CSV table of C-alpha atoms and ligand atoms in Angstrom, one decimal:
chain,number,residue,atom,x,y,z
A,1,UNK,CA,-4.8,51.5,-83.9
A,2,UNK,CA,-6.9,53.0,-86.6
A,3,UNK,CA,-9.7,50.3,-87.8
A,4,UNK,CA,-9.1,50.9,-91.3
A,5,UNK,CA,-6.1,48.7,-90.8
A,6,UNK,CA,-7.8,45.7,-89.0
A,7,UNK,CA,-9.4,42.6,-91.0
A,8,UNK,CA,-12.0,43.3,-93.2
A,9,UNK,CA,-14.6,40.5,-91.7
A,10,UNK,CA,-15.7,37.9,-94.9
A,11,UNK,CA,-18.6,38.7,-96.7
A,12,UNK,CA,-20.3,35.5,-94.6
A,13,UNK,CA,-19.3,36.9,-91.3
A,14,UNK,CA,-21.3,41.0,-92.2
A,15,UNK,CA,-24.2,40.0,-93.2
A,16,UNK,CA,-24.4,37.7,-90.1
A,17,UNK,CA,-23.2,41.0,-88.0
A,18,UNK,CA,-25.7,42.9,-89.7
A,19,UNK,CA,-28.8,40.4,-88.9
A,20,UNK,CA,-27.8,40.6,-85.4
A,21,UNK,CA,-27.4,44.7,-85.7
A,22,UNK,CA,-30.6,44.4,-87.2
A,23,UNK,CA,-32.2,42.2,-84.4
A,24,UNK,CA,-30.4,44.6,-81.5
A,25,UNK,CA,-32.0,47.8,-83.2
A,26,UNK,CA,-35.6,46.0,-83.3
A,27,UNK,CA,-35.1,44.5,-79.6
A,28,UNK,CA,-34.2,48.7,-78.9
A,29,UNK,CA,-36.9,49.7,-80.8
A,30,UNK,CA,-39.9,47.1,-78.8
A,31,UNK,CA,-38.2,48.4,-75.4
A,32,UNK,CA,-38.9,52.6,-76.5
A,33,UNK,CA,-35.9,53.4,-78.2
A,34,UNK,CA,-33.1,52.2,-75.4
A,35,UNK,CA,-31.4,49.5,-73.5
A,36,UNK,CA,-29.3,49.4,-70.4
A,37,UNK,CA,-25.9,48.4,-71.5
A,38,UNK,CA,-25.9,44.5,-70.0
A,39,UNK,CA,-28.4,44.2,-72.1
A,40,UNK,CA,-26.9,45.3,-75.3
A,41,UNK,CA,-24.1,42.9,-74.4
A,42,UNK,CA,-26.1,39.8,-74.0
A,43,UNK,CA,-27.8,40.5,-77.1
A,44,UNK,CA,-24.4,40.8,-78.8
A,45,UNK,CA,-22.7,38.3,-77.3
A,46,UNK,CA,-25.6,35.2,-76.6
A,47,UNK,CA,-28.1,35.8,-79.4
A,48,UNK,CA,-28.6,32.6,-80.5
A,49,UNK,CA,-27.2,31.5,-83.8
A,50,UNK,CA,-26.0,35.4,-83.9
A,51,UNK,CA,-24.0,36.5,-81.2
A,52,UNK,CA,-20.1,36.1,-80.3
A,53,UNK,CA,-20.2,33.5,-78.3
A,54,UNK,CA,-23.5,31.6,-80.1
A,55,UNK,CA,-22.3,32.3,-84.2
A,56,UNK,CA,-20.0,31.0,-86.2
A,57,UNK,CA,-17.1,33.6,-84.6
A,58,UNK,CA,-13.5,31.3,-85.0
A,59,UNK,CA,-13.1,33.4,-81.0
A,60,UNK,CA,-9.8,31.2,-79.8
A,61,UNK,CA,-6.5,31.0,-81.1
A,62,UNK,CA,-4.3,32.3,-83.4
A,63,UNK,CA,-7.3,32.1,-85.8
A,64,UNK,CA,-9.6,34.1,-83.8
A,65,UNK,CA,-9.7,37.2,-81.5
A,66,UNK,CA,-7.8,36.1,-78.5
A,67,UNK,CA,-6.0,32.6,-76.4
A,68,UNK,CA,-6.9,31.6,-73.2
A,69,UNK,CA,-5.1,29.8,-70.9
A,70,UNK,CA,-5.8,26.3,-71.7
A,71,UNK,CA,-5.0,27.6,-75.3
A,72,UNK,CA,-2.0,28.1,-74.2
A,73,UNK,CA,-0.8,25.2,-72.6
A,74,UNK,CA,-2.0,21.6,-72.0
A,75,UNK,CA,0.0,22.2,-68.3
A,76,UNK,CA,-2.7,24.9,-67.4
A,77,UNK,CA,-5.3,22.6,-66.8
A,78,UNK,CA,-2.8,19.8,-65.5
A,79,UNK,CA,-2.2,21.9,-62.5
A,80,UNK,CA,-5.3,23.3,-61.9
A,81,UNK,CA,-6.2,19.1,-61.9
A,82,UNK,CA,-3.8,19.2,-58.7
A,83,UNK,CA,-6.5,21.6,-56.7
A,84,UNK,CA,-9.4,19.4,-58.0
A,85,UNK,CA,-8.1,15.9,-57.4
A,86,UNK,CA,-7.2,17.5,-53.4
A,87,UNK,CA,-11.0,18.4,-53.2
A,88,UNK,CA,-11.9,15.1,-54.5
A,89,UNK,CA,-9.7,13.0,-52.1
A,90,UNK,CA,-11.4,14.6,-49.3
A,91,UNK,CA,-15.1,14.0,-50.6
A,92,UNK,CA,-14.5,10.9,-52.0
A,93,UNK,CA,-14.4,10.6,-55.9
A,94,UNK,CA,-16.9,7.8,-56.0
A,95,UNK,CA,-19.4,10.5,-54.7
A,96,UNK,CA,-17.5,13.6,-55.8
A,97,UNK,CA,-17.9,15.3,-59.4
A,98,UNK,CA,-16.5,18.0,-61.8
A,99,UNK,CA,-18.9,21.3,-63.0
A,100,UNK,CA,-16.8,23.6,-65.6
A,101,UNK,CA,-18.7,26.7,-66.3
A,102,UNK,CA,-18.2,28.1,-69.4
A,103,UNK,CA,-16.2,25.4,-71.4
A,104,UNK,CA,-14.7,27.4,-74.5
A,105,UNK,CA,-13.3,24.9,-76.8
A,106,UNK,CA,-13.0,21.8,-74.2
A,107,UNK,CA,-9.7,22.0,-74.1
A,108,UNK,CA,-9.6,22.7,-69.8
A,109,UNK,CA,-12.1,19.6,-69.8
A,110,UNK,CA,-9.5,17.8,-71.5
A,111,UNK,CA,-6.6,18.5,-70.0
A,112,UNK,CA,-8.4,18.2,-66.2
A,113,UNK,CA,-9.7,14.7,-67.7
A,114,UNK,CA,-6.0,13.3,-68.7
A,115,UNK,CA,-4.4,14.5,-65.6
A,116,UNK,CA,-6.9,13.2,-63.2
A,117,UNK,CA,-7.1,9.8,-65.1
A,118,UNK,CA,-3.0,9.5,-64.7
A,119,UNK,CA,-3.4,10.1,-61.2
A,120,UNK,CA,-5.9,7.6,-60.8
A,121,UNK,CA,-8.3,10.3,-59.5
A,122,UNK,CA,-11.3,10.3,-62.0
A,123,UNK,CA,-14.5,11.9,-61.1
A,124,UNK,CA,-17.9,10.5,-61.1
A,125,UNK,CA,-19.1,13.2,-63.8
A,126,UNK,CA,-17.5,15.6,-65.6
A,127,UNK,CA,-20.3,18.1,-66.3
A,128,UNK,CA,-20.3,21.4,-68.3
A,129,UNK,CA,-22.5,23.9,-68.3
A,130,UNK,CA,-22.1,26.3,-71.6
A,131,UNK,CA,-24.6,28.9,-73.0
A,132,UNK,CA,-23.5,28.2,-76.4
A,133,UNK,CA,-24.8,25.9,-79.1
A,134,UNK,CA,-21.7,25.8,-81.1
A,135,UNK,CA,-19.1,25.5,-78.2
A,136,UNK,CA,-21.0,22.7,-76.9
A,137,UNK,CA,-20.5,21.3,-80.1
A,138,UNK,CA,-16.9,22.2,-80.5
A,139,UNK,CA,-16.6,20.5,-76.5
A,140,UNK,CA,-17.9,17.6,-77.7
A,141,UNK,CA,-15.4,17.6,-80.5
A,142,UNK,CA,-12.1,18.2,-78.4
A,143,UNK,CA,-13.3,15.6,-76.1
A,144,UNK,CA,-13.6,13.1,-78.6
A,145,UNK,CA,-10.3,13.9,-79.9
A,146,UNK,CA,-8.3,13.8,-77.1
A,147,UNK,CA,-10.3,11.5,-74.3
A,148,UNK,CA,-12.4,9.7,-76.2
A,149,UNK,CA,-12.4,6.7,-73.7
A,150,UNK,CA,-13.6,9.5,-71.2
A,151,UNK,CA,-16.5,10.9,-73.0
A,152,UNK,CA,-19.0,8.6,-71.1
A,153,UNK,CA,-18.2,10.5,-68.2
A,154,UNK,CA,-19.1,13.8,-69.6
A,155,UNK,CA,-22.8,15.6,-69.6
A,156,UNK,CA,-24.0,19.1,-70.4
A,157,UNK,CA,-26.4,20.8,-68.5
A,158,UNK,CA,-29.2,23.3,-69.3
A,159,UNK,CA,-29.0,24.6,-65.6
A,160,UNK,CA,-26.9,24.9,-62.4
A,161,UNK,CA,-27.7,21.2,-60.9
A,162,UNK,CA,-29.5,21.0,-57.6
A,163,UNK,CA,-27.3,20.1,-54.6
A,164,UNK,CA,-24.0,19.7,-56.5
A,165,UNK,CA,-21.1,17.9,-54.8
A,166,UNK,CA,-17.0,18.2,-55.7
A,167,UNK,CA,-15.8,20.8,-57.2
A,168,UNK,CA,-17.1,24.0,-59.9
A,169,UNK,CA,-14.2,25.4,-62.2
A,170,UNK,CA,-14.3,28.4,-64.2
A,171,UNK,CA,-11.8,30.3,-66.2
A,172,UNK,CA,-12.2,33.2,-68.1
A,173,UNK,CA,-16.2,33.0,-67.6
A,174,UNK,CA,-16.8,36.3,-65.5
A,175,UNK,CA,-15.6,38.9,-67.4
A,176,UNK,CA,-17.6,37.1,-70.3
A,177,UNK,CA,-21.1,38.6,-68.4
A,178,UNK,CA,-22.8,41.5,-69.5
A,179,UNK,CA,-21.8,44.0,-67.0
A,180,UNK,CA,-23.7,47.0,-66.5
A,181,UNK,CA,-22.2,50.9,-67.2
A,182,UNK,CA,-22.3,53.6,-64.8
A,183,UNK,CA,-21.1,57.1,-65.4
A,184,UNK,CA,-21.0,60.7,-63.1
A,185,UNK,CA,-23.0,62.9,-65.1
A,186,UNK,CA,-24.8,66.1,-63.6
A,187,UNK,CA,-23.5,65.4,-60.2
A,188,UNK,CA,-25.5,61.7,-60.4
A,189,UNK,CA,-24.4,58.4,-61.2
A,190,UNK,CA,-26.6,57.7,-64.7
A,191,UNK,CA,-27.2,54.1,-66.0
A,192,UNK,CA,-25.3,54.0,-69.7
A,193,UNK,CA,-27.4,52.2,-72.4
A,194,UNK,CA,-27.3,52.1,-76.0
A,195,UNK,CA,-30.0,53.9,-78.3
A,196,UNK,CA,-30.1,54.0,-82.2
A,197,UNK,CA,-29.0,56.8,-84.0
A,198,UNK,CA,-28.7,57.9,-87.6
A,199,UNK,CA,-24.9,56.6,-87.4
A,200,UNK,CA,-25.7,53.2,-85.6
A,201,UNK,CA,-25.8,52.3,-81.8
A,202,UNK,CA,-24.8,55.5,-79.5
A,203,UNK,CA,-24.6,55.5,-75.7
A,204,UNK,CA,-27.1,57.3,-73.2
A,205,UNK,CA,-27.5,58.1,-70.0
A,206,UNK,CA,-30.7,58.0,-67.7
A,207,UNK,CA,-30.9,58.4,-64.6
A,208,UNK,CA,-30.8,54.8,-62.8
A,209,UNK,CA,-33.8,53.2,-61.7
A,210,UNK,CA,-32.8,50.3,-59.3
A,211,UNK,CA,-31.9,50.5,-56.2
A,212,UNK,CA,-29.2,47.5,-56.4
A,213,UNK,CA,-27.6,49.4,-59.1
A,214,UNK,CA,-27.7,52.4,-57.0
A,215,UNK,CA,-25.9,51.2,-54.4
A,216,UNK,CA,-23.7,49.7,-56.1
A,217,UNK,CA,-22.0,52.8,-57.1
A,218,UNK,CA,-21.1,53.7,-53.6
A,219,UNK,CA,-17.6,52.6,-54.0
A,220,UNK,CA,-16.9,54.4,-57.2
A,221,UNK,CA,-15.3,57.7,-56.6
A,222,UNK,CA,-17.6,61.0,-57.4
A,223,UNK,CA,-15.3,62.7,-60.1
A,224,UNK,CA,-17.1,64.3,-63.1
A,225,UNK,CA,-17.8,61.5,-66.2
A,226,UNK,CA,-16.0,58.5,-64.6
A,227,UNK,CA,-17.5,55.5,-66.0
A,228,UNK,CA,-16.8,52.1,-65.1
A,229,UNK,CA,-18.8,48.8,-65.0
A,230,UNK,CA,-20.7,47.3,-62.3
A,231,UNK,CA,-21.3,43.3,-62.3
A,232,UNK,CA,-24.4,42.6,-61.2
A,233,UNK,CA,-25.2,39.3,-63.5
A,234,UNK,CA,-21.9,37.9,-62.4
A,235,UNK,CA,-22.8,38.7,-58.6
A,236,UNK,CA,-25.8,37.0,-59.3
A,237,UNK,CA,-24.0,33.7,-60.8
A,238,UNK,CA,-21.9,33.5,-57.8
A,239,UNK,CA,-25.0,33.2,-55.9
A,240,UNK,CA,-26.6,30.8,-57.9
A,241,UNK,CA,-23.2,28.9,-57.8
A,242,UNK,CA,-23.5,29.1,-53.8
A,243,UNK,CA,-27.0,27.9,-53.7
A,244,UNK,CA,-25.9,25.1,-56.2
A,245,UNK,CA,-23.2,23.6,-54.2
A,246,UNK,CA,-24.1,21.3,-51.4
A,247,UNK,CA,-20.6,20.0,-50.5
A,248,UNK,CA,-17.0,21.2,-52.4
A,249,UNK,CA,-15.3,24.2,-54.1
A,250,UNK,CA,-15.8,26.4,-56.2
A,251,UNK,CA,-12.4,27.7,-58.2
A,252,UNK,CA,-13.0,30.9,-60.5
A,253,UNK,CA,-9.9,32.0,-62.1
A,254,UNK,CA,-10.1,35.9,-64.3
A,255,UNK,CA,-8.1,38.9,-64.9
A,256,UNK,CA,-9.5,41.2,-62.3
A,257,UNK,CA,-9.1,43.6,-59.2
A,258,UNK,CA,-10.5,43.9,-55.8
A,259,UNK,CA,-12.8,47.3,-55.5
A,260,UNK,CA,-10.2,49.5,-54.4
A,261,UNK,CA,-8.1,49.0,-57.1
A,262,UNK,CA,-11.0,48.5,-59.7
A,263,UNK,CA,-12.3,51.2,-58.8
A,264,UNK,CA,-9.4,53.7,-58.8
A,265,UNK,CA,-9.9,57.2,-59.5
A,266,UNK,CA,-6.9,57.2,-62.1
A,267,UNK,CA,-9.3,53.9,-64.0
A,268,UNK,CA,-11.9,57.2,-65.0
A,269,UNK,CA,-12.9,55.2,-68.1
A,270,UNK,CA,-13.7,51.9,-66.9
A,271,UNK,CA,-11.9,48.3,-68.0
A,272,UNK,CA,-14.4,47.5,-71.1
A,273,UNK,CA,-12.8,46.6,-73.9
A,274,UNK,CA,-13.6,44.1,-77.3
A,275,UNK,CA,-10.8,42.0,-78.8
A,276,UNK,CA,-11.2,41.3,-82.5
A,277,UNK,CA,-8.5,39.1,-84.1
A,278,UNK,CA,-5.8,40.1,-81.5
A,279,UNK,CA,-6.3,43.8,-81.1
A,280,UNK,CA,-8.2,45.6,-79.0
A,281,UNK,CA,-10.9,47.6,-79.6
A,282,UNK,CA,-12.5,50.3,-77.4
A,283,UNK,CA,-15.8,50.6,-79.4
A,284,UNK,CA,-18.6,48.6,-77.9
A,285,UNK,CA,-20.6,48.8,-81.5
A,286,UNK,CA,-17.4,47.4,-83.4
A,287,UNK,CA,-18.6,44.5,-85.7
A,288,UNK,CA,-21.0,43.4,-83.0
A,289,UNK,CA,-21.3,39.7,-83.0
A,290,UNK,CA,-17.7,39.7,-84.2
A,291,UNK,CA,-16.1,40.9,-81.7
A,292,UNK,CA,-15.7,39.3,-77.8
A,293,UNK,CA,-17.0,42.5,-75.3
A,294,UNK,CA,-15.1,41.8,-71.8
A,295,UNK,CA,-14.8,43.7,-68.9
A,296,UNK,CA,-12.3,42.9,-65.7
A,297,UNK,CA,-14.2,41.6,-62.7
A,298,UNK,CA,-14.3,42.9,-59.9
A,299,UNK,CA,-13.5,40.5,-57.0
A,300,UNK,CA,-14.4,42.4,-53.8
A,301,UNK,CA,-17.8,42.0,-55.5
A,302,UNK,CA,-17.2,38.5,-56.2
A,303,UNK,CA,-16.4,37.6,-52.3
A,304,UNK,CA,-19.4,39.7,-51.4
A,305,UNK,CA,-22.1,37.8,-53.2
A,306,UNK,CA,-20.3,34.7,-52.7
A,307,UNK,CA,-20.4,35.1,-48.7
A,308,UNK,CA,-24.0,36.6,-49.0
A,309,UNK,CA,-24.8,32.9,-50.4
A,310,UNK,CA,-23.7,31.2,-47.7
A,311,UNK,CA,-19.7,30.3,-49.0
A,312,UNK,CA,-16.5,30.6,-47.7
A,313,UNK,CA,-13.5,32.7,-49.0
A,314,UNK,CA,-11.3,29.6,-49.3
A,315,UNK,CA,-8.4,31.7,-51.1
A,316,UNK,CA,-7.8,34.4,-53.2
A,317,UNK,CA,-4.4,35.3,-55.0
A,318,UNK,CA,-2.5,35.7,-58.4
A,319,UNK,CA,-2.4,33.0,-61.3
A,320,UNK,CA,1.3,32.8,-61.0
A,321,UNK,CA,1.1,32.2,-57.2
A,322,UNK,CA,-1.8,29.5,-57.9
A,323,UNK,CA,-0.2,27.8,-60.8
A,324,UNK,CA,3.3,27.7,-59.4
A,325,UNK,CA,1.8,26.5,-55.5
A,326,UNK,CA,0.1,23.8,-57.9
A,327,UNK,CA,2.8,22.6,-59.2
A,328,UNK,CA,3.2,23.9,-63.2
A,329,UNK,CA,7.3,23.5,-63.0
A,330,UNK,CA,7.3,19.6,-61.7
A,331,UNK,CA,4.9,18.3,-64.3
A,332,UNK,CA,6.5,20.9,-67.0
A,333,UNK,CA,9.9,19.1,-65.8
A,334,UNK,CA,9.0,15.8,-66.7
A,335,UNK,CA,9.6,16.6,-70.4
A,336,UNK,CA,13.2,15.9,-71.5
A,337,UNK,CA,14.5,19.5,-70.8
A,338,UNK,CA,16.0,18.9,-74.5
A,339,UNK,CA,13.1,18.4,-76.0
A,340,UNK,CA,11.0,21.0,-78.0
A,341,UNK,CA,8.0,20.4,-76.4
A,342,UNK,CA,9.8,21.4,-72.7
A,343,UNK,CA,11.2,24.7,-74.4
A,344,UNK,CA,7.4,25.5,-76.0
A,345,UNK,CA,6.5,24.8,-72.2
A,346,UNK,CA,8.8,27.1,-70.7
A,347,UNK,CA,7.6,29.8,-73.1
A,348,UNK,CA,4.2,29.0,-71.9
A,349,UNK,CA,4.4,28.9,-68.4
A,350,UNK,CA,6.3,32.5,-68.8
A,351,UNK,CA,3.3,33.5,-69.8
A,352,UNK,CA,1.2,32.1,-67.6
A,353,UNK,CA,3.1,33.2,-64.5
A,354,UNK,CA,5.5,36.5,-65.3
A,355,UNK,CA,4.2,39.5,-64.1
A,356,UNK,CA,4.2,41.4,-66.8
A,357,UNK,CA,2.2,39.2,-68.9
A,358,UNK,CA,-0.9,36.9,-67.5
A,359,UNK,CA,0.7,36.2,-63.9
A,360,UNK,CA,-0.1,39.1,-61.6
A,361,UNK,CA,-3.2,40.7,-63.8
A,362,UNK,CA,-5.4,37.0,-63.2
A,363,UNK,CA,-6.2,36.4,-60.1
A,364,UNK,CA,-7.8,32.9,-58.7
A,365,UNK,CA,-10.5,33.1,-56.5
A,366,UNK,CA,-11.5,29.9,-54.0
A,367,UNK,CA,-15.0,29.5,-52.3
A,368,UNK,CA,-15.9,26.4,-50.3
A,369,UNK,CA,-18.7,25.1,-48.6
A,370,UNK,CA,-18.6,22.1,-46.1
A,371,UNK,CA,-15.0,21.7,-46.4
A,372,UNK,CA,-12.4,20.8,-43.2
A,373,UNK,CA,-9.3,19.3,-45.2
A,374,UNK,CA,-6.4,20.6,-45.7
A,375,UNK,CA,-5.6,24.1,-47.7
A,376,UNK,CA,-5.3,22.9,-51.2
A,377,UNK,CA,-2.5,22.9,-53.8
A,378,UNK,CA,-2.6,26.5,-55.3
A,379,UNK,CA,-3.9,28.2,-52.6
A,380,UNK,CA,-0.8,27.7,-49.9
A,381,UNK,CA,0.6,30.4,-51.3
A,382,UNK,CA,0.8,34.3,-50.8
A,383,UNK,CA,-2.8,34.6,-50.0
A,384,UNK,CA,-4.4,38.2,-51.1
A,385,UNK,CA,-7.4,37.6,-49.6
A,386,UNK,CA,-7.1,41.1,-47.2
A,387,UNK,CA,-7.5,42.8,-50.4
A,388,UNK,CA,-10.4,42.1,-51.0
B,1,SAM,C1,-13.7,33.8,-72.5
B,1,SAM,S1,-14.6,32.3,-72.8
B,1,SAM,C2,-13.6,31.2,-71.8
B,1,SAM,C3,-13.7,29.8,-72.3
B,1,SAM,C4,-12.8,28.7,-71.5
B,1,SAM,N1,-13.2,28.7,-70.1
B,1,SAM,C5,-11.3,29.0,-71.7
B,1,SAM,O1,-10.7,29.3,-70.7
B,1,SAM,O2,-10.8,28.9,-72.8
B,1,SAM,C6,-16.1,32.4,-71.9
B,1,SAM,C7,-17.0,31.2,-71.9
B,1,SAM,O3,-18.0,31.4,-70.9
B,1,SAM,C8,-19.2,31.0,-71.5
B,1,SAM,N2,-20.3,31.6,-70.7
B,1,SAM,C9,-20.5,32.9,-70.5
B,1,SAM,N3,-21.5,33.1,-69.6
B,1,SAM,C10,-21.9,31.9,-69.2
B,1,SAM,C11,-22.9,31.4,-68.3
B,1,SAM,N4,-23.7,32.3,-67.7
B,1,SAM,N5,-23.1,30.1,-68.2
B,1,SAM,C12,-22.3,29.3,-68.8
B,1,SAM,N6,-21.3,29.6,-69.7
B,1,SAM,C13,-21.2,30.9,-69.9
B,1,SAM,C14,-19.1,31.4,-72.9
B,1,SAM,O4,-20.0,30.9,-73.8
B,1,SAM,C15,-17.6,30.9,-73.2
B,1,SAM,O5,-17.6,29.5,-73.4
């Protein structure tokens, strides 16, 4: 789409993307004139007070730049309750708590809280650990709106707790981490950064420098300028999750591929992308601070660092195989099925599930550690995990 035609930001919202231009251009200008690109997108994304994620950005919703899944129905995070309160029977939910990563608005908290308290299944904490100020704010609000008997139960962290038991949920929190970009250039694999120039933040290649992002690029096929992203902060997260977790599950749920497909020499540009009020934008440098910077993750990755940290692959497959294995059609069909709510659900759950919207493109991804129960809801399915 041409970006004449998008929103004009308010006048509020530029001069807080400039300050934050302004503060990226100094940060490049302390480190000699350049910046790998993970670092770019941290800076745009977590500068506190400034960037996407930390500033005053609307993000979710119709309102904002994109929905998530627990935007889009309160019967999202009612299933994924089903996998939880499983892993919680077997622990013991007097011993057993709840660690979401990455909380958005609260509404996942919220929905996991109601469904676990109507099945009698509550955990001992629900904790939440979020790199943003203002979402942690915006949590607290949606949890005192729609559990406010619950709240009690509910504590945000500064840092991964030390030998965590029950279960870690994520959704939508990989592809949120500054990814690093590669491209073939010269017959070598070069480390993309940004660099200021007289018309605002340009890419550039140097040549790369560490030997972990080296080797990363093994996988990536050698055809001249293909450029794609390699995840080395989320690799590192899943090992800190690992480390983290004495006892439980770990349940991360993305849009995504494993590395063959990821990785695909037809995919020559990559999966980074920015969504700014519903449209997608394929210039990194567009609004910055205004505009969410994602890239797909890359799962094979994912199962790597998580095995390398001493988890087990407890399941890997599609949202629509995890959500309907869950359950999302019983509790959905305890609505009158002439009510509106039931026909706004079945729109929903389409969307959820259907292949051709968020079904087959998000996968869910299952670690465990010290686990011997049964397989749980969500993950009896059609397992992918030889993908990977
Ligand atoms: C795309 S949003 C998804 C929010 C929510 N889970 C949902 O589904 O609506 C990404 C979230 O991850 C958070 N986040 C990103 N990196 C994080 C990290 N390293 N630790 C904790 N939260 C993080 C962001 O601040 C934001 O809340």
């Amino acid at each position: 789409m041409n970006q004449l035609q998008l929103p004009v930001p308010s006048s509020d919202a530029l001069n807080a993307s400039q300050a934050l231009c302004q503060h990226i251009a100094e940060t490049i200008d302390a480190h000699g004139g350049w910046i790998s690109f993970a670092d770019f997108m941290r800076l745009a994304m977590y500068t506190p007070a400034l960037g996407y994620y930390s500033g005053g950005a609307t993000k979710f919703g119709g309102a904002g730049d994109f929905v998530t899944a627990p935007e889009i129905s309160p019967f999202f995070g009612a299933t994924v309750a089903a996998t939880l309160a499983h892993v919680l029977d077997e622990i013991g939910h007097n011993s057993a708590s709840i660690l979401e990563v990455g909380a958005g608005t609260g509404q996942l908290a919220a929905q996991i809280l109601q469904e676990l308290e109507r099945r009698n299944a509550l955990p001992l904490h629900y904790a939440i650990l979020e790199l943003s100020g203002q979402l942690r704010e915006r949590q607290r609000q949606t949890l005192l709106t729609l559990v406010p008997h619950l709240i009690a139960r509910v504590q945000w962290l500064d840092a991964l707790p030390e030998d965590f038991v029950g279960v870690i949920i994520g959704n939508e929190v990989l592809d949120a981490m500054p990814c690093e970009l590669v491209q073939l250039a010269d017959g070598q694999w070069q480390q993309r950064g940004v660099m200021v120039s007289e018309h605002g933040f340009a890419m550039q290649n140097r040549p790369i420098q560490s030997a972990q992002l080296a080797a990363a690029c093994e996988p990536l096929p050698t055809i001249p300028n293909y450029t794609s992203e390699i995840h080395l902060e989320a690799q590192g997260f899943i090992a800190a999750l690992g480390q983290s977790l004495l006892r439980g599950m770990i349940i991360l749920i993305d849009y995504g591929f494993p590395q063959r497909e990821y990785y695909h020499p037809e995919r020559s540009m990559g999966t980074l992308i920015g969504h700014y009020r519903h449209h997608t934008i394929h210039d990194p440098f567009f609004y910055p601070g205004l505009t969410d910077i994602t890239c797909h993750v890359d799962f094979t990755a994912m199962y790597t660092a998580a095995e390398g940290s001493g988890l087990s692959l407890e399941g890997y497959t599609t949202q629509a195989s995890y959500l309907l294995d869950a359950g999302i059609l019983d509790l959905a069909q305890q609505l009158p099925t002439t009510s509106i709510d039931y026909m706004k659900s079945a729109a929903a759950i389409q969307k959820l599930t259907t292949h051709a919207e968020m079904g087959e493109i998000f996968k869910v991804i299952a670690f465990s550690k010290g686990l011997t129960g049964d397989t749980a809801p969500g993950l009896r399915g059609r397992d992918r995990s030889g993908e990977l």
